[in-house]
Tab-separated table of C-alpha atoms in Angstrom:
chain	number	residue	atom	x	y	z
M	1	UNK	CA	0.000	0.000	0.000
M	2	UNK	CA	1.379	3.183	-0.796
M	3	UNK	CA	1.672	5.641	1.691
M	4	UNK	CA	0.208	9.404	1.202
M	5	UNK	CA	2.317	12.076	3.209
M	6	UNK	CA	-0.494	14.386	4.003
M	7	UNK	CA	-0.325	16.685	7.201
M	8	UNK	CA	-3.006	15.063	9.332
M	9	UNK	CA	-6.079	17.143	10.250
M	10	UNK	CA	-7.442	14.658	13.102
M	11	UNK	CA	-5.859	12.148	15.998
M	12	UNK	CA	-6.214	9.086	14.057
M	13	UNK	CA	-4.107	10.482	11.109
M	14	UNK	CA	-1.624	11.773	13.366
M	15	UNK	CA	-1.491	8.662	15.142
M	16	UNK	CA	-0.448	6.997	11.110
M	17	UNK	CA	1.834	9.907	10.333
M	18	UNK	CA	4.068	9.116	13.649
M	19	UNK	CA	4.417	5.445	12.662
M	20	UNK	CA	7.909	4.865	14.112
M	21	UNK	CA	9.772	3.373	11.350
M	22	UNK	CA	7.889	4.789	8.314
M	23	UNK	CA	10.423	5.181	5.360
M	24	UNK	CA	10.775	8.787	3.797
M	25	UNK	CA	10.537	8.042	0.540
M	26	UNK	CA	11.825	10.121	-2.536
M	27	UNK	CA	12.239	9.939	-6.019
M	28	UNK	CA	15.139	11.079	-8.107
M	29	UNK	CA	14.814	14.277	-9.415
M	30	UNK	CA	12.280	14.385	-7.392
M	31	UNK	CA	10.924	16.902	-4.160
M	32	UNK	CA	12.229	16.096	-0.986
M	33	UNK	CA	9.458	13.777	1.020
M	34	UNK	CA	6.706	16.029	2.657
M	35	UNK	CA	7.839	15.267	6.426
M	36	UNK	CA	11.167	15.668	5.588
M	37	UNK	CA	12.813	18.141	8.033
M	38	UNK	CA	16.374	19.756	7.284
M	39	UNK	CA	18.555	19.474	9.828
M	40	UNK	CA	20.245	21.965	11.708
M	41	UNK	CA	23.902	22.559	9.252
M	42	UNK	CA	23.284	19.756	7.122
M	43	UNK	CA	25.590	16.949	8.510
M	44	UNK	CA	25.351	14.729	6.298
M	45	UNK	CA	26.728	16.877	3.299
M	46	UNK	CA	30.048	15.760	5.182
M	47	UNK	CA	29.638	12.154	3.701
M	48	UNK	CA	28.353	13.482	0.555
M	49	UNK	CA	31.490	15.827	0.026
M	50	UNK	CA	33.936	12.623	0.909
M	51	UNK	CA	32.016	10.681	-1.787
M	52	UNK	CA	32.107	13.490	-4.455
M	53	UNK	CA	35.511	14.114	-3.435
M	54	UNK	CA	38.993	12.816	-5.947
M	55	UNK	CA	40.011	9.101	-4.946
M	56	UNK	CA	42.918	6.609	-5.438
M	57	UNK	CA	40.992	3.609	-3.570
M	58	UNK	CA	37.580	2.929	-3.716
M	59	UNK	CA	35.846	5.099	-1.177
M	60	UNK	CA	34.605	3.466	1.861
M	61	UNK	CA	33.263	4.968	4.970
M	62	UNK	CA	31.331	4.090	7.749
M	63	UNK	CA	28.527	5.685	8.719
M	64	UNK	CA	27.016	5.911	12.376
M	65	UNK	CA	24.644	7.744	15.268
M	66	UNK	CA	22.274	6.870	17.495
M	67	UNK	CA	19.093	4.684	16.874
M	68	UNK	CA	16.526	6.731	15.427
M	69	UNK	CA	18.105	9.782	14.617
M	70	UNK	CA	17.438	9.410	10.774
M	71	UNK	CA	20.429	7.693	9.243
M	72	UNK	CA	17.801	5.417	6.829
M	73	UNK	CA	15.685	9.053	5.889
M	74	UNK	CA	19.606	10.454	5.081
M	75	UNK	CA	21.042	7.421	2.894
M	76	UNK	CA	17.515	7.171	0.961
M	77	UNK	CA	18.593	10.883	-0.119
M	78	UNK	CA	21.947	9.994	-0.911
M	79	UNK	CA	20.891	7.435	-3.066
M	80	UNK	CA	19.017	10.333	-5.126
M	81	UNK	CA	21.012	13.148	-4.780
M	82	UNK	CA	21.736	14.213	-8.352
M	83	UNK	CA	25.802	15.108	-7.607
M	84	UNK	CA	25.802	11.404	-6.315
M	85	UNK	CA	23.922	10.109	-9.215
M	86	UNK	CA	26.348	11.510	-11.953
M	87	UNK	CA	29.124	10.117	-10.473
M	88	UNK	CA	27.865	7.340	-9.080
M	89	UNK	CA	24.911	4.174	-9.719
M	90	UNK	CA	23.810	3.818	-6.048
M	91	UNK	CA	22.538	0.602	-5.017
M	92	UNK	CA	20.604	1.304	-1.652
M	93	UNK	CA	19.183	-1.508	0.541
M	94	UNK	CA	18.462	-2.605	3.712
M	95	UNK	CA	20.352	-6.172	5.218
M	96	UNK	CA	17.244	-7.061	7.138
M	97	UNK	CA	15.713	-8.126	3.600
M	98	UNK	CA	18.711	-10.119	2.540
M	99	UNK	CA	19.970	-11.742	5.962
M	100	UNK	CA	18.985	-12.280	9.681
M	101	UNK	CA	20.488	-9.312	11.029
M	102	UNK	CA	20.700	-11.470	14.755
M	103	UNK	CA	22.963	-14.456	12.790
M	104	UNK	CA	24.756	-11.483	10.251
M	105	UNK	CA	28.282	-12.751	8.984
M	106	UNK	CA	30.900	-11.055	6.940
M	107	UNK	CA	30.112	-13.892	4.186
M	108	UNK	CA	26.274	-12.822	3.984
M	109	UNK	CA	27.114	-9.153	3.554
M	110	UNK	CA	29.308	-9.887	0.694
M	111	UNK	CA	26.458	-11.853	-0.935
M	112	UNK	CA	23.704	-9.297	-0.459
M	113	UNK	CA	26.039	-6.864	-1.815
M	114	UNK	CA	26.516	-8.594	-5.266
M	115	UNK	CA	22.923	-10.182	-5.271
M	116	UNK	CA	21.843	-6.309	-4.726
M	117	UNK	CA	24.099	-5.166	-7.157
M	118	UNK	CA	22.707	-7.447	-9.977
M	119	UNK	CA	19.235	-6.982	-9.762
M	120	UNK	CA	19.157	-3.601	-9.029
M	121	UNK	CA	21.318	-2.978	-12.174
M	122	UNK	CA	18.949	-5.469	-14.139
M	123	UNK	CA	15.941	-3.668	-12.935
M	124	UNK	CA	17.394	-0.422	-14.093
M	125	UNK	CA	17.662	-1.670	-18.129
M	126	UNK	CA	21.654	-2.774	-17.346
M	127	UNK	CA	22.864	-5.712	-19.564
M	128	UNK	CA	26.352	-7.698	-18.238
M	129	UNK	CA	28.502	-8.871	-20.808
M	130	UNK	CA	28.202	-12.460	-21.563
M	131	UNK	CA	31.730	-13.884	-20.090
M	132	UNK	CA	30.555	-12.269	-16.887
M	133	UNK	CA	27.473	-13.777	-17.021
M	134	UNK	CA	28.772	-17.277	-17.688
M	135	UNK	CA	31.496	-16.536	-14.477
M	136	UNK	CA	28.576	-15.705	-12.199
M	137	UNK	CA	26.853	-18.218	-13.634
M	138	UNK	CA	29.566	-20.702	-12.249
M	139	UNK	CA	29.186	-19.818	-8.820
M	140	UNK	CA	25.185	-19.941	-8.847
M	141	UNK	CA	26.458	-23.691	-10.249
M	142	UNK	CA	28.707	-24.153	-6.751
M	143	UNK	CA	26.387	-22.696	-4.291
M	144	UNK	CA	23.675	-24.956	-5.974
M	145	UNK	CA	25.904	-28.198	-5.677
M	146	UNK	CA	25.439	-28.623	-2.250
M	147	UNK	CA	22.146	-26.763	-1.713
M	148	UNK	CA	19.127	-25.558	-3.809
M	149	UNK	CA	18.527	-22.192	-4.070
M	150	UNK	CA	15.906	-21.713	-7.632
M	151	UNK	CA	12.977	-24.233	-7.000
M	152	UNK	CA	13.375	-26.909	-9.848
M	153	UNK	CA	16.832	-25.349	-10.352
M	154	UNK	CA	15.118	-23.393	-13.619
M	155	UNK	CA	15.778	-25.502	-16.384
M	156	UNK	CA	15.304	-22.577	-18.445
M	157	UNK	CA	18.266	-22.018	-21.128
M	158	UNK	CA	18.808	-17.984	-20.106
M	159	UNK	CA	21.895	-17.756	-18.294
M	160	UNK	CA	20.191	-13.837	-16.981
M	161	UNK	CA	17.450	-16.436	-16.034
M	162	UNK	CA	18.654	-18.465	-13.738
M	163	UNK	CA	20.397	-15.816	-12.246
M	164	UNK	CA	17.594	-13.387	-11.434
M	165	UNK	CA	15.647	-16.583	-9.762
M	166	UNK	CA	19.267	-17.200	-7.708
M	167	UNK	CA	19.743	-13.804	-6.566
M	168	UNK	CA	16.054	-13.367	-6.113
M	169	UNK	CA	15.625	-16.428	-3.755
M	170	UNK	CA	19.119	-16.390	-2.057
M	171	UNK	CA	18.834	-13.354	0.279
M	172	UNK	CA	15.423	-14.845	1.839
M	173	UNK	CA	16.731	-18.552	2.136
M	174	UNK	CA	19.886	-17.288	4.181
M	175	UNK	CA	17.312	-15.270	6.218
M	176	UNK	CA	15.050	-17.881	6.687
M	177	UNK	CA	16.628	-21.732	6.454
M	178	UNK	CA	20.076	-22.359	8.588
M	179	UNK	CA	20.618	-25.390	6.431
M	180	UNK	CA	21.134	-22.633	3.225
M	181	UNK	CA	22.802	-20.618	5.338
M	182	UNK	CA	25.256	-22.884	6.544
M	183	UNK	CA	26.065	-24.307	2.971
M	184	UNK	CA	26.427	-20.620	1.170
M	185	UNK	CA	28.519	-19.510	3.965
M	186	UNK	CA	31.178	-22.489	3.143
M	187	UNK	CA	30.941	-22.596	-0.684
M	188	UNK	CA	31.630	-18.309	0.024
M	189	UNK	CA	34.504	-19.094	2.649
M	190	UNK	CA	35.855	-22.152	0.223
M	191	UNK	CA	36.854	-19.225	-2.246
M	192	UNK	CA	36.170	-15.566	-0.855
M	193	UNK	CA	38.970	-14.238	-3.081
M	194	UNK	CA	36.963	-15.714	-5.945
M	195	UNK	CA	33.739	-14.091	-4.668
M	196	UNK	CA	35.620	-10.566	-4.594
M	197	UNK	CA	36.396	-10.988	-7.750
M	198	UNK	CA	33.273	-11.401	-9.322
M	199	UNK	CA	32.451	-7.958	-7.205
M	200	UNK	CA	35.126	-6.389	-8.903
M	201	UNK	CA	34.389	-7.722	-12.252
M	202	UNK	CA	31.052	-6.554	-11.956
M	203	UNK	CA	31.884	-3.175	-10.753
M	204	UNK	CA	34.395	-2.657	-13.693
M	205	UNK	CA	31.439	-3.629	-16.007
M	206	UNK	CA	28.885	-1.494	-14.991
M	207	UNK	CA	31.449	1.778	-14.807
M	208	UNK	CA	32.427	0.728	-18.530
M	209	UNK	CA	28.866	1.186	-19.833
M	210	UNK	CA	27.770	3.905	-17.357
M	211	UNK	CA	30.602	5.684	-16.799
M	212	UNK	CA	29.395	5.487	-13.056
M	213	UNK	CA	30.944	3.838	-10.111
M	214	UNK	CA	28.549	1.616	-8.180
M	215	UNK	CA	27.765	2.783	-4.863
M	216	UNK	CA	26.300	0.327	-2.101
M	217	UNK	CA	24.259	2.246	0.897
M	218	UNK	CA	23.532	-0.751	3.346
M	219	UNK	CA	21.334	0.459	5.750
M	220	UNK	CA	20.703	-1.449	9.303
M	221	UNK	CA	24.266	-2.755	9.704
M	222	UNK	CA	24.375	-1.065	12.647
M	223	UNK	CA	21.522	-3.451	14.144
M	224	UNK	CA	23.698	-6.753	15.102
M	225	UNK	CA	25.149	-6.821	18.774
M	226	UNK	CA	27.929	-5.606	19.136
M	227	UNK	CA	30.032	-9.378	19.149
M	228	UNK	CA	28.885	-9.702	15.773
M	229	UNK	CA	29.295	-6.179	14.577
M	230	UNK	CA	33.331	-6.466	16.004
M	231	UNK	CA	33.848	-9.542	13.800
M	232	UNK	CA	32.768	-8.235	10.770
M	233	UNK	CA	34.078	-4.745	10.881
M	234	UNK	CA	36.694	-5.430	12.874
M	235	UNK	CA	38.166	-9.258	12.338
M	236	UNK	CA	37.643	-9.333	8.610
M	237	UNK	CA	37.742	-4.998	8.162
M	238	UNK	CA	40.083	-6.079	5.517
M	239	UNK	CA	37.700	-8.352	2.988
M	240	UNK	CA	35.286	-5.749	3.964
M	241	UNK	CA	37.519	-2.986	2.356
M	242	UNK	CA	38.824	-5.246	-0.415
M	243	UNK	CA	35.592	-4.676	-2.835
M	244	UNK	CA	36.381	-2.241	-5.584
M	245	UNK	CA	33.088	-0.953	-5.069
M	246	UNK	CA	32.501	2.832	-3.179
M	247	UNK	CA	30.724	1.750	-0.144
M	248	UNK	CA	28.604	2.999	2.726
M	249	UNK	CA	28.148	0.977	5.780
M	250	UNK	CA	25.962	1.804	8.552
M	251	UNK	CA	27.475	0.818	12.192
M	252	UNK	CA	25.888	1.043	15.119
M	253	UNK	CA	27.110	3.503	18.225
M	254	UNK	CA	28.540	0.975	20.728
M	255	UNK	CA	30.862	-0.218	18.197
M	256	UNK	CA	32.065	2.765	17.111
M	257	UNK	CA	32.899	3.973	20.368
M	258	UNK	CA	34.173	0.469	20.914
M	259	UNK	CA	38.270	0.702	21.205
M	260	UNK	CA	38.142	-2.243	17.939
M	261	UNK	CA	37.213	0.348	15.754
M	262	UNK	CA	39.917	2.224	16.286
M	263	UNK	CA	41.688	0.951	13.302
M	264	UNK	CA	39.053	2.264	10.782
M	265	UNK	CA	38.011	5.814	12.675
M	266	UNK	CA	39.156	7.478	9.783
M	267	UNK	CA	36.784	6.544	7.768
M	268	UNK	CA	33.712	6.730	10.237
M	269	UNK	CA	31.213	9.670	9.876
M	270	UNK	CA	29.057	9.719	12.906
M	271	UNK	CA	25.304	11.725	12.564
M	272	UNK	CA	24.264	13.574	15.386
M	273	UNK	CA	20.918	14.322	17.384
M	274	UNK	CA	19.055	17.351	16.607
M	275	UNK	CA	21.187	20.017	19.412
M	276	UNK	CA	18.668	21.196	21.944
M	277	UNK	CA	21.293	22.544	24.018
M	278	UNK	CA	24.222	24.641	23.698
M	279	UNK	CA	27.506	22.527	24.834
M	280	UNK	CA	27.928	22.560	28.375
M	281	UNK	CA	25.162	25.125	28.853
M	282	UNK	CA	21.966	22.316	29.092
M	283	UNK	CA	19.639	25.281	31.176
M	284	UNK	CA	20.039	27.267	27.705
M	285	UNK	CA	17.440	26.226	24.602
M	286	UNK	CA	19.329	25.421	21.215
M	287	UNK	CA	16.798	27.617	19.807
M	288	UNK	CA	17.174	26.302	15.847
M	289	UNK	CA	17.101	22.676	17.491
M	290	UNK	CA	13.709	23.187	18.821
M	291	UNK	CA	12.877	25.125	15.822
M	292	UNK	CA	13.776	21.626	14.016
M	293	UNK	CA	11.939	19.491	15.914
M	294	UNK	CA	8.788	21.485	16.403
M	295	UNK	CA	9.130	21.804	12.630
M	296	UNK	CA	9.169	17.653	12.277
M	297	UNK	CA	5.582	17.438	14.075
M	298	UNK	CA	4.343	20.309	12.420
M	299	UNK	CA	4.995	18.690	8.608
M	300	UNK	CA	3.076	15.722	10.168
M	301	UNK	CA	0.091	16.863	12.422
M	302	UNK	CA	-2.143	20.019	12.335
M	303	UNK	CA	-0.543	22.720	14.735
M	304	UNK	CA	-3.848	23.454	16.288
M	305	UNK	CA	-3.922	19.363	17.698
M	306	UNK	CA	-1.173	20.165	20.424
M	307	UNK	CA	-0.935	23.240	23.017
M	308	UNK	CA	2.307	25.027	22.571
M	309	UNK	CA	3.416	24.007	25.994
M	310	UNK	CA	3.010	20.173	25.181
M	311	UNK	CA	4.615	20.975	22.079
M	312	UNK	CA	7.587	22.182	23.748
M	313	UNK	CA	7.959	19.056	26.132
M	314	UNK	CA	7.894	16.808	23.820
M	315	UNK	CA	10.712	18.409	22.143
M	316	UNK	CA	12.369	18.429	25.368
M	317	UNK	CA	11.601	14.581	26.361
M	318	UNK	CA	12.703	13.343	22.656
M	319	UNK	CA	15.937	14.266	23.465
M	320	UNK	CA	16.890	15.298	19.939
M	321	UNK	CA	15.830	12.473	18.651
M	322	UNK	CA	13.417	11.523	15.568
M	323	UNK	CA	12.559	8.202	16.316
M	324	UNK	CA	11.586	9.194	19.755
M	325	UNK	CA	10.136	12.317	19.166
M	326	UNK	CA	7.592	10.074	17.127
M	327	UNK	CA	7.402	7.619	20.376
M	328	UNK	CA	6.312	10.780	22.537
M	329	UNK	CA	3.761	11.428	19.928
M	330	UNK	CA	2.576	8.407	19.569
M	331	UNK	CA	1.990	7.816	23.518
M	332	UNK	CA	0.174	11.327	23.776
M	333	UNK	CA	-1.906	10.948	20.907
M	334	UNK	CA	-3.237	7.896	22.241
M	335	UNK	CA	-4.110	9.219	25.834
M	336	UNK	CA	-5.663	12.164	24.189
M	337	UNK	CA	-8.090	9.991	21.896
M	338	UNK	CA	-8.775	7.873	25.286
M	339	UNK	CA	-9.942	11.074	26.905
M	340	UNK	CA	-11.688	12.327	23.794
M	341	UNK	CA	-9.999	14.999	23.372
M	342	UNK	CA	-9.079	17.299	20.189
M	343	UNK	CA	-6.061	18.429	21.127
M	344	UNK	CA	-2.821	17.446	22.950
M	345	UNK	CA	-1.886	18.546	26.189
M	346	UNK	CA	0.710	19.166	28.364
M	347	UNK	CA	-0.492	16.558	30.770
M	348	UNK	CA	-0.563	13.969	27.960
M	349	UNK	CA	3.240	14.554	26.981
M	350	UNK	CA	4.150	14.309	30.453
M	351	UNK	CA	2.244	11.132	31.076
M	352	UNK	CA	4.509	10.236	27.358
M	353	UNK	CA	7.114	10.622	29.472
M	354	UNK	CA	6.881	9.031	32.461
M	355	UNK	CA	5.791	5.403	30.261
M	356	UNK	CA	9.414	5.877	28.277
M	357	UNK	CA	10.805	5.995	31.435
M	358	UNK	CA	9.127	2.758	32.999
M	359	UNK	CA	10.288	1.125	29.745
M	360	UNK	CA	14.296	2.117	30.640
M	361	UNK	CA	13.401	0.895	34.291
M	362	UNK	CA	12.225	-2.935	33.222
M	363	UNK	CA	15.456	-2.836	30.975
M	364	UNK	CA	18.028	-1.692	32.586
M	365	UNK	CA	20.013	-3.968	34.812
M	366	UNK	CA	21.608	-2.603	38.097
M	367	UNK	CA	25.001	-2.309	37.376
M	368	UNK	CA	23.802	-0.093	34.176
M	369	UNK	CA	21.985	2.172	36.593
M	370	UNK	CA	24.816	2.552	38.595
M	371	UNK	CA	26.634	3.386	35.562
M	372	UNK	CA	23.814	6.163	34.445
M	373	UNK	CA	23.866	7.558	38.040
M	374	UNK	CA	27.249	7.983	37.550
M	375	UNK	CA	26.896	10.019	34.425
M	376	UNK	CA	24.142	11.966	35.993
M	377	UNK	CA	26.236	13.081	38.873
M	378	UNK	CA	29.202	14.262	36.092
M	379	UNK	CA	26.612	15.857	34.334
M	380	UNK	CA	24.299	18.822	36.204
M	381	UNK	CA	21.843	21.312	34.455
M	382	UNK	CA	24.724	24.251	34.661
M	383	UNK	CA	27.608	22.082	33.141
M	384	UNK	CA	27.775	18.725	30.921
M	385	UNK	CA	30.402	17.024	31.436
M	386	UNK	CA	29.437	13.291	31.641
M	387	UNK	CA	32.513	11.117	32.358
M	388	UNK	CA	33.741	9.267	28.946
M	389	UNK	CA	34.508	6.359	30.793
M	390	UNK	CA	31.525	5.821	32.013
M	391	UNK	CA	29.222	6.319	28.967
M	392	UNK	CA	31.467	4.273	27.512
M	393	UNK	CA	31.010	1.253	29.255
M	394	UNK	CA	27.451	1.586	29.780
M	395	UNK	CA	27.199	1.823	25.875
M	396	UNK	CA	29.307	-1.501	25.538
M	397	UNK	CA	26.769	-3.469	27.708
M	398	UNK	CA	23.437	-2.344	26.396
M	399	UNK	CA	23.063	-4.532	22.894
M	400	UNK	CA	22.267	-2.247	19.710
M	401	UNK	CA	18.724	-2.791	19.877
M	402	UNK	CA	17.922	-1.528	23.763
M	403	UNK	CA	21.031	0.983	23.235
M	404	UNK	CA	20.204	4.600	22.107
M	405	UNK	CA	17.175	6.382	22.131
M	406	UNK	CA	17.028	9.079	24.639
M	407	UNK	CA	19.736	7.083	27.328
M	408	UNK	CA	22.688	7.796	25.170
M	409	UNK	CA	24.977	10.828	24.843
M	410	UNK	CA	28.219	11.071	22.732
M	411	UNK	CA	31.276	10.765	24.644
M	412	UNK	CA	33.456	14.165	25.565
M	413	UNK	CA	36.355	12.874	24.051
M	414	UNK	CA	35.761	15.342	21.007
M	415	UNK	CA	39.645	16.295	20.996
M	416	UNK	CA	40.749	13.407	18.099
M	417	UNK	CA	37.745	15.341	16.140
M	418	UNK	CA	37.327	17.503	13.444
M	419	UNK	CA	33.337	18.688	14.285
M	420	UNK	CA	30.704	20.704	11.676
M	421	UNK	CA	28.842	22.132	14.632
M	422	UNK	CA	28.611	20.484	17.598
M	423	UNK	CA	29.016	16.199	16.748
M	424	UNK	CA	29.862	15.922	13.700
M	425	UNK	CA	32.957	14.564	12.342
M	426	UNK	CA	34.386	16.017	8.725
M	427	UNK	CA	36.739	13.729	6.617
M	428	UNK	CA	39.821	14.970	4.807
M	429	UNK	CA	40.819	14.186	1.339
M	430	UNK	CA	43.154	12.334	3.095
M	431	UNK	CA	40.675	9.941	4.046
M	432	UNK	CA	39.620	8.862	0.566
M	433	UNK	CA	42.956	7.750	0.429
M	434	UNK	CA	44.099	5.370	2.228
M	435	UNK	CA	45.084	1.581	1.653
M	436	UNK	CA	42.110	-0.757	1.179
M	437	UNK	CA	44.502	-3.840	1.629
């Protein structure tokens, strides 16, 4: 069902327009989506300039922030921004559809990658040559040897054929059946140099007839825990670099505040909250943060449903943050229908509030509260300055799914950063640079 991004006029359409994980959607050459809301100095023109900028190697970058504060809304952008698009044929797509993101390996990625890269090339008019055909051809043949991925195999004499049923039926057999999983992820490990390859095969092919680089966007990397997220990125960083494909990987927070990313910092772009507070000055208002986020309910809900005063603490419970500004919403919208009402009230965020909170409390285990008080006490109204080490640890234990949201704060160790206003780090030339071996 397609989705209509229409400012709602009543509760139940605000309700619909706060959905939590509804996907901005937008065309290229398009308008930007209806709800969209520009952020506060643009942060992710960062990664856009380090795409757009000269390279030796392959660019590759990964690219971070907290849960819900609109990496998926900024790569679906990317993916149609026309600078990108000239230089670059973006391939954007999600891992959840291609693997179980709570059994992810290196060797799935890889797979998803080129199984992405072919259809969505396919779909787009793009013919491979023939030899390259026949060589991907041959490993459809050795994955199929010990397990079957086409129903019937497809008898059919098109090479293109067989592939589009392979690469269309792999991704949800490896999410689905541990049996296929198992089997692809030997046949993969038998010959991974083989496997890059192809990728690079590929790559050169579709640059020779488009004069365009292909560009992978993998959104919800960054939703494995962080053991699995370490052995990927950080055990096998270099077959992840190897692909002579420009690539953007999403990673989640813990791990790249996690001392094994070290090694690949340089290439890490991290995308901040929305700033409601000047740094180290929380009793002041950010006043073009709550601009911005008073700006994101407006583009989805009538202002006359919600009281100025509500309005304002829900800006102040989200905490910055998209995905929970929409949770607030959601919660007061739904008291307010209980009571009848027709419009929000402060009462009703509040209320918001205090249910967020009981959520953290049923989570949390003791030694992580100890951990927050311990924050807290670093970290009054007249000056922030929450102890590193401490956030630190506390964002190693919490897994990537109960992490963000409004617990988590960026570290204070700013000093190995270059920052666009206040979290955001810029990349050098430099960066495009360096070794993928």
């Amino acid at each position: 069902m397609e989705f209509e991004y229409i400012t709602a006029e009543d509760m139940g359409r605000a309700w619909l327009n706060f959905e939590l994980d509804l996907p901005l959607e937008v065309e290229p050459d398009g308008p930007p989506n209806p709800f969209y809301v520009d952020r506060p100095g643009n942060p992710i023109a960062e990664l856009e300039q380090a795409l757009l900028a000269p390279f030796y190697h392959m660019p590759k970058y990964c690219f971070s922030g907290h849960r819900g504060c609109g990496k998926s809304t900024e790569l679906r952008r990317m993916a149609v921004n026309p600078e990108i698009r000239a230089k670059y044929w973006p391939i954007h797509f999600t891992i959840r559809d291609e693997a179980d993101v709570n059994n992810l390996d290196y060797r799935d990625v890889l797979l998803a990658m080129g199984g992405q890269i072919y259809r969505q090339y396919r779909a787009g008019g793009g013919k491979l040559p023939k030899q390259l055909l026949s060589e991907l051809d041959q490993f459809r043949g050795q994955v199929e040897k010990e397990i079957t991925i086409t129903p019937g195999r497809l008898t059919g004499s098109e090479v293109e054929g067989k592939l589009d049923g392979f690469f269309a039926q792999a991704g949800l057999k490896l999410k689905l059946e541990p049996k296929v999983r198992t089997a692809v992820r030997q046949v993969i490990e038998a010959d991974i140099t083989g496997l890059i390859e192809l990728l690079n095969t590929v790559s050169t092919a579709i640059y020779t007839q488009t004069k365009r680089w292909p560009l992978v966007l993998i959104d919800d990397l960054d939703k494995p825990d962080l053991a699995r997220a370490c052995e990927i990125f950080h055990e096998r960083r270099g077959v992840m670099l190897q692909p002579n494909i420009a690539i953007v990987y999403t990673v989640s927070s813990p791990l790249f505040y996690s001392a094994e990313f070290e090694a690949i910092r340089d290439r890490a772009i991290f995308l901040p909250n929305v700033k409601l507070h000047p740094h180290r000055r929380a009793d002041e208002r950010d006043g073009e943060g709550y601009r911005t986020m008073r700006a994101f309910v407006h583009k989805r809900m009538h202002p006359g449903l919600i009281t100025d005063e509500a309005l304002e603490e829900a800006v102040r419970t989200s905490g910055g943050v998209f995905r929970e500004m929409c949770r607030v919403m959601r919660y007061a919208i739904g008291r307010a229908q209980v009571k009848q009402q027709s419009q929000i009230e402060l009462e009703d965020v509040q209320r918001a509030g205090s249910e967020i909170r009981n959520e953290y409390r049923r989570i949390l285990t003791a030694e992580q509260r100890a951990l927050l008080r311990e924050v807290h006490a670093h970290n009054p109204a007249a000056r922030r300055t929450a102890t590193p080490c401490a956030a630190h640890r506390l964002n190693t234990m919490l897994p990537s799914r109960a992490w963000p949201k409004t617990i988590g704060k960026r570290p204070d160790d700013r000093s190995r950063y270059t920052h666009l206003g206040s979290d955001t780090r810029v990349p050098s030339r430099q960066d495009n640079r360096v070794s993928s071996q």
